[in-house]
Short mmCIF file of C-alpha atoms in Angstrom, two decimals:
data_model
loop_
_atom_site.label_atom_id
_atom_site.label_comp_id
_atom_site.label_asym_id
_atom_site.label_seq_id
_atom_site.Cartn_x
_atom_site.Cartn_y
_atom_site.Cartn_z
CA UNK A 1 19.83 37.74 -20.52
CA UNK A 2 20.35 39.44 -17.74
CA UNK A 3 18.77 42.02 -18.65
CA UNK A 4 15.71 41.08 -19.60
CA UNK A 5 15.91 39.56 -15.99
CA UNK A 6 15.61 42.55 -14.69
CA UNK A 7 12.84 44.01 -16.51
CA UNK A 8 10.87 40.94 -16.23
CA UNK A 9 11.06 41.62 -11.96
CA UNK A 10 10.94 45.52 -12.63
CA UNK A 11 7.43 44.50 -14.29
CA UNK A 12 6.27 41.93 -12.02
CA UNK A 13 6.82 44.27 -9.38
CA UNK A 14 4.66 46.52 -11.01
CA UNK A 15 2.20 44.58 -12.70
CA UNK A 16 -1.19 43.50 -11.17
CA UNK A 17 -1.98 40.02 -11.46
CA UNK A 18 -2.33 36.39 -9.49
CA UNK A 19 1.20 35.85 -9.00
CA UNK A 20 1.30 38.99 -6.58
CA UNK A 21 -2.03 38.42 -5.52
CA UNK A 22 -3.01 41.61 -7.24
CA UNK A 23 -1.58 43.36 -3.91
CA UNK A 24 -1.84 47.48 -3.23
CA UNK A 25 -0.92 48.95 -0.33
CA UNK A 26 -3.91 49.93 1.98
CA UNK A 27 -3.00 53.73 1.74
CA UNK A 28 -3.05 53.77 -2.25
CA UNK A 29 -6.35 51.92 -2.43
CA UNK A 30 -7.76 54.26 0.49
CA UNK A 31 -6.89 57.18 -2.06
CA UNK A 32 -8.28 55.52 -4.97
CA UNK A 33 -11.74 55.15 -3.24
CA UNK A 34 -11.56 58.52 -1.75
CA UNK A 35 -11.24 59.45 -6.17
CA UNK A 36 -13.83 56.99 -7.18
CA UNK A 37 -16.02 57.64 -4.80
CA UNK A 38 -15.51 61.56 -4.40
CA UNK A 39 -15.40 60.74 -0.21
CA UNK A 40 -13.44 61.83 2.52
CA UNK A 41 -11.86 58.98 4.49
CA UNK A 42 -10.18 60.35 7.75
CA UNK A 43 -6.82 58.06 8.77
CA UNK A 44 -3.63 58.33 10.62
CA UNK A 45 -0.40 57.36 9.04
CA UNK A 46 0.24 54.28 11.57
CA UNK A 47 -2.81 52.73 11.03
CA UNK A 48 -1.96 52.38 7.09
CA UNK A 49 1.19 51.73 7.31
CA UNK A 50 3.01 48.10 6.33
CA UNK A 51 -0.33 47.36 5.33
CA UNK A 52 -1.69 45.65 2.46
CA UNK A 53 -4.65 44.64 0.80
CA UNK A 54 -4.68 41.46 -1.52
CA UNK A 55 -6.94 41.47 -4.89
CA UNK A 56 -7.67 45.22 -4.35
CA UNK A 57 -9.29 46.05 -7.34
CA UNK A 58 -11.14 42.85 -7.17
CA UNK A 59 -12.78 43.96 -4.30
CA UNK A 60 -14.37 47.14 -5.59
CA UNK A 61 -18.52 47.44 -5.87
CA UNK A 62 -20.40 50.42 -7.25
CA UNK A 63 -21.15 51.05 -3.56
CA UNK A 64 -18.38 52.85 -1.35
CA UNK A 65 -19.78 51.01 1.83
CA UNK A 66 -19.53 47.52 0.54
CA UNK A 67 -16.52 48.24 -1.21
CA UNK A 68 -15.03 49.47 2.27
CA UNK A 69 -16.24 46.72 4.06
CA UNK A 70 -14.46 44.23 1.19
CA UNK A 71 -11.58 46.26 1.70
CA UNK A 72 -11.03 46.63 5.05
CA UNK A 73 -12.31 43.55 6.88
CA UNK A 74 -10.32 41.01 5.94
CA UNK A 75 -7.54 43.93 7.51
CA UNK A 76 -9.98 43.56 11.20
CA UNK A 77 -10.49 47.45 10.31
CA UNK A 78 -13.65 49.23 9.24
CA UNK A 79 -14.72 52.75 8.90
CA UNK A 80 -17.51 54.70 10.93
CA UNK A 81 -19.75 57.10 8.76
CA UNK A 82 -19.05 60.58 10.71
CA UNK A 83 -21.63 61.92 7.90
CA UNK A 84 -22.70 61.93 4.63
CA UNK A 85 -19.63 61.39 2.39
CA UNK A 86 -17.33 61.44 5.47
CA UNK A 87 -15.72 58.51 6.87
CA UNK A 88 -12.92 57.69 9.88
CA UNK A 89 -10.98 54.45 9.66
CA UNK A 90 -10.85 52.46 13.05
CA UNK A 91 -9.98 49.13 14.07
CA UNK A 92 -12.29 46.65 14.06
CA UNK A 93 -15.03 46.66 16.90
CA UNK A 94 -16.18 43.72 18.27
CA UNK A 95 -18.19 44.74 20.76
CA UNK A 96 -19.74 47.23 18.49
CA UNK A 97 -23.16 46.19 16.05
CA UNK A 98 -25.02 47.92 13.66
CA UNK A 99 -28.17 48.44 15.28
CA UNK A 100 -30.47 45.68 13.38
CA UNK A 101 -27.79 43.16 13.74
CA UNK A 102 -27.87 43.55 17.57
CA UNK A 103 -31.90 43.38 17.72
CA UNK A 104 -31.83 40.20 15.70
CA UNK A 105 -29.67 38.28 17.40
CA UNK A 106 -31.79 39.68 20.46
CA UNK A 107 -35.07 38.09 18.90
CA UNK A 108 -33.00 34.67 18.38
CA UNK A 109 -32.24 34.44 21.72
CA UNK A 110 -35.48 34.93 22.46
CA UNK A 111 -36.77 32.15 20.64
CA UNK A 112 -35.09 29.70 23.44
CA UNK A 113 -37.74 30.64 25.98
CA UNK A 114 -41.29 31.49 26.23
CA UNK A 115 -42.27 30.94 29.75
CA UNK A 116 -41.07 31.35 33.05
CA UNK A 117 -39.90 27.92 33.39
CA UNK A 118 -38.39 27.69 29.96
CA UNK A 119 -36.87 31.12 30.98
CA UNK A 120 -35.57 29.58 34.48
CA UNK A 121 -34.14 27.37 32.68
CA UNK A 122 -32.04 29.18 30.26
CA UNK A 123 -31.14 31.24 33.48
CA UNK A 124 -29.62 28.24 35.16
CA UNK A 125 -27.31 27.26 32.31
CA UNK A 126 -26.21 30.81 31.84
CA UNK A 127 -25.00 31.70 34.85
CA UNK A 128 -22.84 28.96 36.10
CA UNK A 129 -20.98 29.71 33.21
CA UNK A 130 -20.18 33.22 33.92
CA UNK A 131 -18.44 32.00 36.95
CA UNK A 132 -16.11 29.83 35.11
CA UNK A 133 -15.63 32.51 31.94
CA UNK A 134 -14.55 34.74 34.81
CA UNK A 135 -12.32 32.23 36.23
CA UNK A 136 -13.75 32.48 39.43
CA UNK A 137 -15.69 28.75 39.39
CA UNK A 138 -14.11 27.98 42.20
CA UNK A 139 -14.24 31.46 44.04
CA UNK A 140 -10.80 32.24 45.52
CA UNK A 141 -10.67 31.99 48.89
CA UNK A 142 -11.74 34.82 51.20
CA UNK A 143 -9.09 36.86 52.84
CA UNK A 144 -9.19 37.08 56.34
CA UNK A 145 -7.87 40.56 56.55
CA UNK A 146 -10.06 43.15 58.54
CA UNK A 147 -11.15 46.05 56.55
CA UNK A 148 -9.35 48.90 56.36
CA UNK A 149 -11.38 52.05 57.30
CA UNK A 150 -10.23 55.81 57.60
CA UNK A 151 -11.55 58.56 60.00
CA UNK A 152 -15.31 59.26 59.32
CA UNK A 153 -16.12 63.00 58.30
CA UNK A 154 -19.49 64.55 59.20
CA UNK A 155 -21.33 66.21 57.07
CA UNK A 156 -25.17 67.91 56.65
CA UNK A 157 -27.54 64.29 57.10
CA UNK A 158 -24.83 61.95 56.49
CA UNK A 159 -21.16 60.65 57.23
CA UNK A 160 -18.22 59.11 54.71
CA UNK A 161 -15.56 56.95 55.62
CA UNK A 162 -13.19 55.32 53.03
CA UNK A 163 -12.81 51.91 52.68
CA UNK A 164 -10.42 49.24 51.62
CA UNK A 165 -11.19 45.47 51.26
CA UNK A 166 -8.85 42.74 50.23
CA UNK A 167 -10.36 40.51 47.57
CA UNK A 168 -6.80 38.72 46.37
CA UNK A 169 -3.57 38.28 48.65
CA UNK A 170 -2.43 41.82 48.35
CA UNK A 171 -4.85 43.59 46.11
CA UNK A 172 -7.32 45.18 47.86
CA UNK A 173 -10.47 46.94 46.25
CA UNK A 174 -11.05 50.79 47.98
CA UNK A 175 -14.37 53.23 47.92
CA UNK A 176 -15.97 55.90 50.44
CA UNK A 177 -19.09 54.59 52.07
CA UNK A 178 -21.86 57.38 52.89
CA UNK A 179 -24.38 56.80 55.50
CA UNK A 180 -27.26 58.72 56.91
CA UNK A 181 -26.89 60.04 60.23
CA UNK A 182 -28.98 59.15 63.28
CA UNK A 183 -30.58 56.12 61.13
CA UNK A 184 -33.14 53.72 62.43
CA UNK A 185 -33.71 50.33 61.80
CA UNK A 186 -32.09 48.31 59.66
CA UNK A 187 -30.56 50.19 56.72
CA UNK A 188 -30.58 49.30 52.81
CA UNK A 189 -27.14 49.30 50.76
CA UNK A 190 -26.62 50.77 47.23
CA UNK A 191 -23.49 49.83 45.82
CA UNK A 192 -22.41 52.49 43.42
CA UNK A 193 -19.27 51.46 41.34
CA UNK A 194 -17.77 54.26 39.25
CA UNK A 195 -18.02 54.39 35.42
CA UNK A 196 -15.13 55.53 33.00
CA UNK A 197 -15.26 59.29 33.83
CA UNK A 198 -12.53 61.34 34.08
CA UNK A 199 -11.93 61.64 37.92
CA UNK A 200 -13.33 58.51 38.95
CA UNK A 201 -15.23 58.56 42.15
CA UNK A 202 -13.55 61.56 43.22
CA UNK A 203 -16.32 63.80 40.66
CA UNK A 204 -18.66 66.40 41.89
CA UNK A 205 -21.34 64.50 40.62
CA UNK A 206 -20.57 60.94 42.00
CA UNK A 207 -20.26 62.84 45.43
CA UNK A 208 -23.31 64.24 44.69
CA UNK A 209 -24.89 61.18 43.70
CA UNK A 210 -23.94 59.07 46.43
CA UNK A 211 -24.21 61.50 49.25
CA UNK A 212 -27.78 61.96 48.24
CA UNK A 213 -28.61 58.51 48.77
CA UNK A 214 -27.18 58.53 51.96
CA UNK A 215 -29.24 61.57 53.39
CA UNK A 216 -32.33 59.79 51.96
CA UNK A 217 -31.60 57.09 54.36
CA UNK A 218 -29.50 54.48 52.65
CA UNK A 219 -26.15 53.63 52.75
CA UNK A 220 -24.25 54.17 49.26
CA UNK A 221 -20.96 52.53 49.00
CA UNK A 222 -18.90 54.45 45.61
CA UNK A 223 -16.01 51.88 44.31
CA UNK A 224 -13.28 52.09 42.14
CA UNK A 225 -12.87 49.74 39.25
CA UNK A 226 -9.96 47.67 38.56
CA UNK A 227 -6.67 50.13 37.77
CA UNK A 228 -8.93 53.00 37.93
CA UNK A 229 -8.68 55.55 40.56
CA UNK A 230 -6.67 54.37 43.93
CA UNK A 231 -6.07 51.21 42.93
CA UNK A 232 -3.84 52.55 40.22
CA UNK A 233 -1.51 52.41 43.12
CA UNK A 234 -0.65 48.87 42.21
CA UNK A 235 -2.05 48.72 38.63
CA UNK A 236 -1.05 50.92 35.36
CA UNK A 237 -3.87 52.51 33.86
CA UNK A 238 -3.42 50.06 30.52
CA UNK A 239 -4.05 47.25 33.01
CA UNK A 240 -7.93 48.83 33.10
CA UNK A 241 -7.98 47.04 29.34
CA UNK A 242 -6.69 44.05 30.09
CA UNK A 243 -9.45 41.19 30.15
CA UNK A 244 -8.06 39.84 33.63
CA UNK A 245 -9.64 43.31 35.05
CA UNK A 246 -13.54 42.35 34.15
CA UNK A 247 -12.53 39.52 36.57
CA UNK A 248 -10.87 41.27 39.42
CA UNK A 249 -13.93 43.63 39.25
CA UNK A 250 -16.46 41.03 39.49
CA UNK A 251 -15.03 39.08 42.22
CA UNK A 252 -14.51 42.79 44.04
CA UNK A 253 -18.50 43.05 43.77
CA UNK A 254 -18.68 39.47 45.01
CA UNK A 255 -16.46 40.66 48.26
CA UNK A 256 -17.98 43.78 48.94
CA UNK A 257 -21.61 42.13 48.82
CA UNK A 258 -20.16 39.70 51.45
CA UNK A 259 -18.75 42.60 53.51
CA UNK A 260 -22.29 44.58 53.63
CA UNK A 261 -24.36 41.16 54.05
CA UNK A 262 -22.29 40.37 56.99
CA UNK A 263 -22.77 44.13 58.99
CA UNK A 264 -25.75 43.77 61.51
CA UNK A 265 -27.00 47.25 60.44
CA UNK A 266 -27.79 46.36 56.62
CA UNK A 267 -31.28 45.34 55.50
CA UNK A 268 -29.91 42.51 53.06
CA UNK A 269 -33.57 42.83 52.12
CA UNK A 270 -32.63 46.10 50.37
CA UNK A 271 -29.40 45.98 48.59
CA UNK A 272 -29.40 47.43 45.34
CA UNK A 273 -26.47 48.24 42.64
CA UNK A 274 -26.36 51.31 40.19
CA UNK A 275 -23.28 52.28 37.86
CA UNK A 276 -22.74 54.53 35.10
CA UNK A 277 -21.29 53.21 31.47
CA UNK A 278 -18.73 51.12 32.06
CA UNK A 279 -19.95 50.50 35.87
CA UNK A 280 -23.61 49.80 34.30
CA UNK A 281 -22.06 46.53 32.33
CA UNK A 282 -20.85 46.10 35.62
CA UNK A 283 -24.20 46.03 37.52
CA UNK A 284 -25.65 44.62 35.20
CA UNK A 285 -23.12 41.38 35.09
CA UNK A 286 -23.39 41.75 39.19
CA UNK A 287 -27.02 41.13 39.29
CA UNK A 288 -27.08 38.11 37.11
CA UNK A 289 -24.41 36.95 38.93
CA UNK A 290 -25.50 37.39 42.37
CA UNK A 291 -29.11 37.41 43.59
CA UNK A 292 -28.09 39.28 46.95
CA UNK A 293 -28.50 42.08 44.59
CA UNK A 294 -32.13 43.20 44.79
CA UNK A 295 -32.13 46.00 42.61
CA UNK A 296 -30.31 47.31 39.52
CA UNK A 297 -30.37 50.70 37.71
CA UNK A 298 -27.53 50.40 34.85
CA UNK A 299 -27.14 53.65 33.69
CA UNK A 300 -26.39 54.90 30.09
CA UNK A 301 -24.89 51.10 29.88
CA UNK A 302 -27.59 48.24 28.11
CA UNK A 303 -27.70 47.90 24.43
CA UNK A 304 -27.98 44.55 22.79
CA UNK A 305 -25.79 45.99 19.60
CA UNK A 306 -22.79 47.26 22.33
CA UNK A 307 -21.49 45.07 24.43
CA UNK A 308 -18.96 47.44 26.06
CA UNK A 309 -15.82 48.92 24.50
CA UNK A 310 -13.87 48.63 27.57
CA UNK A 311 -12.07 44.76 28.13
CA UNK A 312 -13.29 44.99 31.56
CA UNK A 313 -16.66 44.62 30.35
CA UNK A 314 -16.12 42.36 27.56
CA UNK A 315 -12.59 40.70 28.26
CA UNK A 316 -13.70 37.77 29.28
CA UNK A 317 -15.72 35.09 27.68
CA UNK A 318 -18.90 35.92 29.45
CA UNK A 319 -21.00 36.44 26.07
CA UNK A 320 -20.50 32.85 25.09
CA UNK A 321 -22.05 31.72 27.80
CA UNK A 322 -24.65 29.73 27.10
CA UNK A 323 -24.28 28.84 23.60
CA UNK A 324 -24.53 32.67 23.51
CA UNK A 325 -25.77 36.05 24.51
CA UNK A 326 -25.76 39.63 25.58
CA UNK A 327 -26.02 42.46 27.64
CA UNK A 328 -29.72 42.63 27.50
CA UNK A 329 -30.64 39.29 28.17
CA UNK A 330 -28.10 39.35 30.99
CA UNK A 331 -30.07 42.10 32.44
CA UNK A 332 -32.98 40.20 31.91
CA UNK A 333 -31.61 37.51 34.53
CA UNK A 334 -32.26 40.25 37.29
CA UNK A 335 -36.23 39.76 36.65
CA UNK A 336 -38.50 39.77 38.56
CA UNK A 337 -36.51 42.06 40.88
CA UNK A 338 -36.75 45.74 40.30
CA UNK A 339 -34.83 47.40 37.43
CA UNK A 340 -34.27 50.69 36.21
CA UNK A 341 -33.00 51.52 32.84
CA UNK A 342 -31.23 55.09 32.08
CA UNK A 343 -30.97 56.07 28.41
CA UNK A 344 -30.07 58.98 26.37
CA UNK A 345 -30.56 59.94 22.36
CA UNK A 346 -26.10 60.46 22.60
CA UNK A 347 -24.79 56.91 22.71
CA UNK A 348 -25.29 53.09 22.26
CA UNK A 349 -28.54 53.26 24.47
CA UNK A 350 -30.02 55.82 22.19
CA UNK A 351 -32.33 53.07 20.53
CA UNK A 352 -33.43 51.17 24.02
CA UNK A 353 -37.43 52.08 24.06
CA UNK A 354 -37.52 50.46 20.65
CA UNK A 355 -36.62 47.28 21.31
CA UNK A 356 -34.29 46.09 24.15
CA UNK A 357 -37.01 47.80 26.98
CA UNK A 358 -40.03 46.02 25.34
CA UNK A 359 -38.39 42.76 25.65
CA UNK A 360 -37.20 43.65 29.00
CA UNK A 361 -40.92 43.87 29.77
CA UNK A 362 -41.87 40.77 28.68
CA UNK A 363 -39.17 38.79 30.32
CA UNK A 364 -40.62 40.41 33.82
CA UNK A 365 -44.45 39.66 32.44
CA UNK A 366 -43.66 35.83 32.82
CA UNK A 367 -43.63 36.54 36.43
CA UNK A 368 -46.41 38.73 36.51
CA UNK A 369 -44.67 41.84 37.27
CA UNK A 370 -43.79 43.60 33.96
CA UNK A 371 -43.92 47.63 35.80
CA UNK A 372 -41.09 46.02 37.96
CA UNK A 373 -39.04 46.94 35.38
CA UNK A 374 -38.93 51.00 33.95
CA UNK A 375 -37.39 53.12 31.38
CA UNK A 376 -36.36 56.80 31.89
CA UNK A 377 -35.16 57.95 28.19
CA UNK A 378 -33.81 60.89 27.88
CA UNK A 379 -33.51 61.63 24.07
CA UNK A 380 -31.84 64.88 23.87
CA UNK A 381 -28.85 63.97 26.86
CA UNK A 382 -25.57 62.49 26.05
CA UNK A 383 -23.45 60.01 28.14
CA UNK A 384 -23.43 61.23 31.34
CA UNK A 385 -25.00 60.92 34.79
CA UNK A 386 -26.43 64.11 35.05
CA UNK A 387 -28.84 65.45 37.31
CA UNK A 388 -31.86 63.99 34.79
CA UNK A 389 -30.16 60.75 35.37
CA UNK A 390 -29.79 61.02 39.06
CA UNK A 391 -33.42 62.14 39.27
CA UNK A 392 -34.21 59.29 37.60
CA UNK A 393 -32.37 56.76 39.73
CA UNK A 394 -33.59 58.87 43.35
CA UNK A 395 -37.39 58.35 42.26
CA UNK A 396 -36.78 54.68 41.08
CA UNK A 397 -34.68 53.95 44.60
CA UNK A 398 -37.92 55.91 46.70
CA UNK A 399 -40.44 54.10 45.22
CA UNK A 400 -38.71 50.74 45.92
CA UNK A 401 -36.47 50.87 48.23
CA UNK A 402 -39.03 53.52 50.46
CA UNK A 403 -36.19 55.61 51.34
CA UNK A 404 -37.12 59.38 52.54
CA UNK A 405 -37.77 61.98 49.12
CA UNK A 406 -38.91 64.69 51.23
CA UNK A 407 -35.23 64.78 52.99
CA UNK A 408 -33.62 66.13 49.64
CA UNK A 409 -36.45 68.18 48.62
CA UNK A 410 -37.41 71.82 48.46
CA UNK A 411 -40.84 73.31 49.50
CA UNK A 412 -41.46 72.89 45.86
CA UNK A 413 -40.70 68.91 45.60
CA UNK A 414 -37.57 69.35 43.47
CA UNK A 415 -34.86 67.69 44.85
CA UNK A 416 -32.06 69.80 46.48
CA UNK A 417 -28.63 68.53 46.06
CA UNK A 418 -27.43 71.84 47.29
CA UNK A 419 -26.48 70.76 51.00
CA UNK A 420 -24.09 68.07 49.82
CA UNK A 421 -20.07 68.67 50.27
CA UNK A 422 -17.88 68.35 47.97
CA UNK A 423 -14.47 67.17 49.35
CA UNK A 424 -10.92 67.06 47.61
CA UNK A 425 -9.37 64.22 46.70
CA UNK A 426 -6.99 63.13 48.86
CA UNK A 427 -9.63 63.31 51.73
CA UNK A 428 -11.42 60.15 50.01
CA UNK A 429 -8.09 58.33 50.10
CA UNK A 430 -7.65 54.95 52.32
CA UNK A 431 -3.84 55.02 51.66
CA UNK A 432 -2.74 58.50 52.14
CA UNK A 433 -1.98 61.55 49.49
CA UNK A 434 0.52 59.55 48.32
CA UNK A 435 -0.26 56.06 48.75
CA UNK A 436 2.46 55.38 52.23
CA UNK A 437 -0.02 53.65 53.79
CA UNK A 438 -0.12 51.15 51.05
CA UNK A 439 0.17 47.83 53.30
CA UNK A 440 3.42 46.13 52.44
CA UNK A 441 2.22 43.11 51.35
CA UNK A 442 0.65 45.01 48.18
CA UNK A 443 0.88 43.36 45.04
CA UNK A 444 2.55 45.77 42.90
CA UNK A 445 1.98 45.62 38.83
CA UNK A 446 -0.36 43.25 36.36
CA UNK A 447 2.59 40.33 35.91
CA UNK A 448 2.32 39.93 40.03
CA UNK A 449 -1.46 39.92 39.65
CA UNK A 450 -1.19 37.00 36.58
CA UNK A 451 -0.10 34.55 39.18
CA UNK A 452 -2.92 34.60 41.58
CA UNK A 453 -4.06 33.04 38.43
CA UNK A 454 -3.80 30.17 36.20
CA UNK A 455 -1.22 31.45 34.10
CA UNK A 456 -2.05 28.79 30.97
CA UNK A 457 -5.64 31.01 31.22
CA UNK A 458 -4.77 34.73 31.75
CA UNK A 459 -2.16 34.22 28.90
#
């Protein structure tokens, strides 16, 4: 008897049928498809193992993509088609939609408006709930620190000084402001927060960038995201992908808005925002947020089938808001003030022209101003911000913001980047080479950060 006990659980074991749910592991029915299928799927031992996939056979097609996609989501994984025959497992993306699925949901939210006052109207519901998916409905209370500001360096047409600004009890948010020298008048702000590039703001070409602006005559304020470059001071890098950070970030934009609108030198008139990739979800959430914003040039950033694959872009629950929605019709709240759009043929902005620009255009031609919003695509460029880029965003910032061309031109009209400095590091620093000027009431790592907040929220 007791043996046939054990053959009877030596064969159950084996067997495939209801009673074990017809179970495989994930790694064996990855093979078998690979055989079936004569493809190549690309995995790493940790994401197969202790994994495994009820009714496997059952979920085979005569297709290899559908019988992936049986497969693998009910596992939240999926597999991205490197090329013909090829295939890489990855976890599941959320923020990541096949093209058509992102324009259609695009053309449903369209269908809620189809005027300016409908469109008003769908604006006002929208973004009172982005304050309150942020957690920041009510706003924290302003600090009543001073700012913290370094020496000023001079430099050919324009100046930098670094600056810190405390936005929480403790956590401060820190960027180099460039100005133009011997400026007249009141003078127009471009807020320029920093993208996820290795090197943050310290880059060649953010220096570049920013210090161009400034000889044309504006003031361009470069700022780190949260747990990205000197704030990682207080923060771990892995606290960048923590949700909590799209809100730090956001109320950092709020607090740096208030800082510029308050100095008696700013044209408040003229305050514009323009970041790269992850900094471009960021001005784009910025300017539906906060119409002190008067221009916005996300670069390399809007898609409506991406809605950013950093947490500090999508972390929060700001894409529900409003029964719904995404990056493009967020952008579309900036209408009818100016807005440039960056794109390249390399990444999630590859298809904008198609689709996502056009409707761009006809959320500005309800108020009558559909050129207020433009398109430079740059089909053969990757993600970047790359002197076609920056070209793009100079022209776009001349034409509306009227700030001097001809002082970073040649005798030829091509702009001359040439005279700009590049400094080291450490000199764009607000608390020292190695952080010992750190004020000591710094909050120091993400748990001390979770209880500026409501903890039954942020956990």
């Amino acid at each position: 008897m007791a043996l046939f006990l054990f053959a009877f659980g030596k064969l159950s074991a084996q067997t495939q049928n209801t009673d074990n749910l017809y179970k495989k592991p994930l790694l064996n029915v990855l093979k078998e498809i690979q055989t079936r299928f004569k493809v190549q799927i690309k995995y790493s031992e940790p994401q197969v193992k202790d994994k495994w996939v009820n009714y496997a056979e059952w979920r085979f097609r005569t297709d290899v993509d559908q019988t992936l996609t049986n497969v693998l989501m009910p596992l939240d994984m999926k597999v991205n088609k490197e090329k013909p025959g090829v295939y890489k497992l990855k976890e599941y993306e959320y923020y990541r939609w096949e093209v058509q699925d992102g324009w259609a949901y695009l053309d449903t939210l369209a269908t809620k408006y189809h005027d300016k006052a409908s469109w008003e109207k769908r604006k006002a519901e929208i973004k009172p709930e982005l304050y309150q998916a942020l957690m920041l409905s009510p706003l924290p209370a302003k600090q009543n620190s001073k700012p913290i500001i370094t020496k000023k360096r001079v430099f050919d047409g324009y100046s930098v000084e670094n600056i810190a600004l405390e936005i929480l009890p403790g956590v401060w948010i820190n960027g180099s402001l460039y100005k133009p020298l011997n400026a007249k008048g009141k003078i127009p702000v471009v807020l320029s927060p920093d993208g996820h590039w290795e090197k943050q703001r310290y880059r060649p070409d953010c220096q570049i960038r920013c210090a161009t602006i400034a000889r044309m005559g504006a003031m361009a304020f470069s700022y780190d995201l949260f747990a990205w470059g000197e704030s990682m001071l207080q923060f771990k890098y892995e606290d960048h992908r923590r949700s909590l950070a799209q809100t730090v970030q956001a109320l950092g934009g709020i607090r740096i808005l208030d800082y510029f609108s308050s100095l008696k030198e700013t044209d408040t008139s003229r305050i514009g925002i323009s970041g790269g990739s992850g900094a471009g979800s960021h001005s784009i959430l910025m300017t539906a947020m906060d119409d002190r914003i008067k221009l916005s040039a996300p670069v390399v950033a809007m898609s409506s089938y991406f809605y950013g694959g950093c947490p500090c872009e999508s972390g929060m629950p700001i894409h529900q808001c409003g029964g719904g929605t995404d990056n493009v019709e967020l952008a579309a709240m900036a209408a009818p003030r100016p807005q440039l759009l960056v794109s390249d043929g390399g990444d999630w902005t590859a298809h904008t022209p198609q689709h996502d620009f056009p409707y761009l255009q006809k959320m500005y031609g309800y108020y009558g101003v559909k050129d207020k919003v433009e398109n430079v695509h740059l089909p053969d460029e990757k993600h970047d911000f790359g002197i076609n880029k920056r070209i793009a965003l100079y022209d776009f910032l001349i034409k509306n913001f009227k700030l001097n061309g001809a002082a970073v031109k040649d005798k030829t009209g091509k702009y001359d980047e040439s005279k700009v400095t590049i400094e080291k590091e450490n000199a764009m620093y607000v608390f020292g080479d190695k952080g010992e000027k750190l004020p000591k009431n710094a909050v120091m790592g993400f748990d001390n950060l979770e209880k500026l907040f409501p903890l039954n929220v942020t956990k």
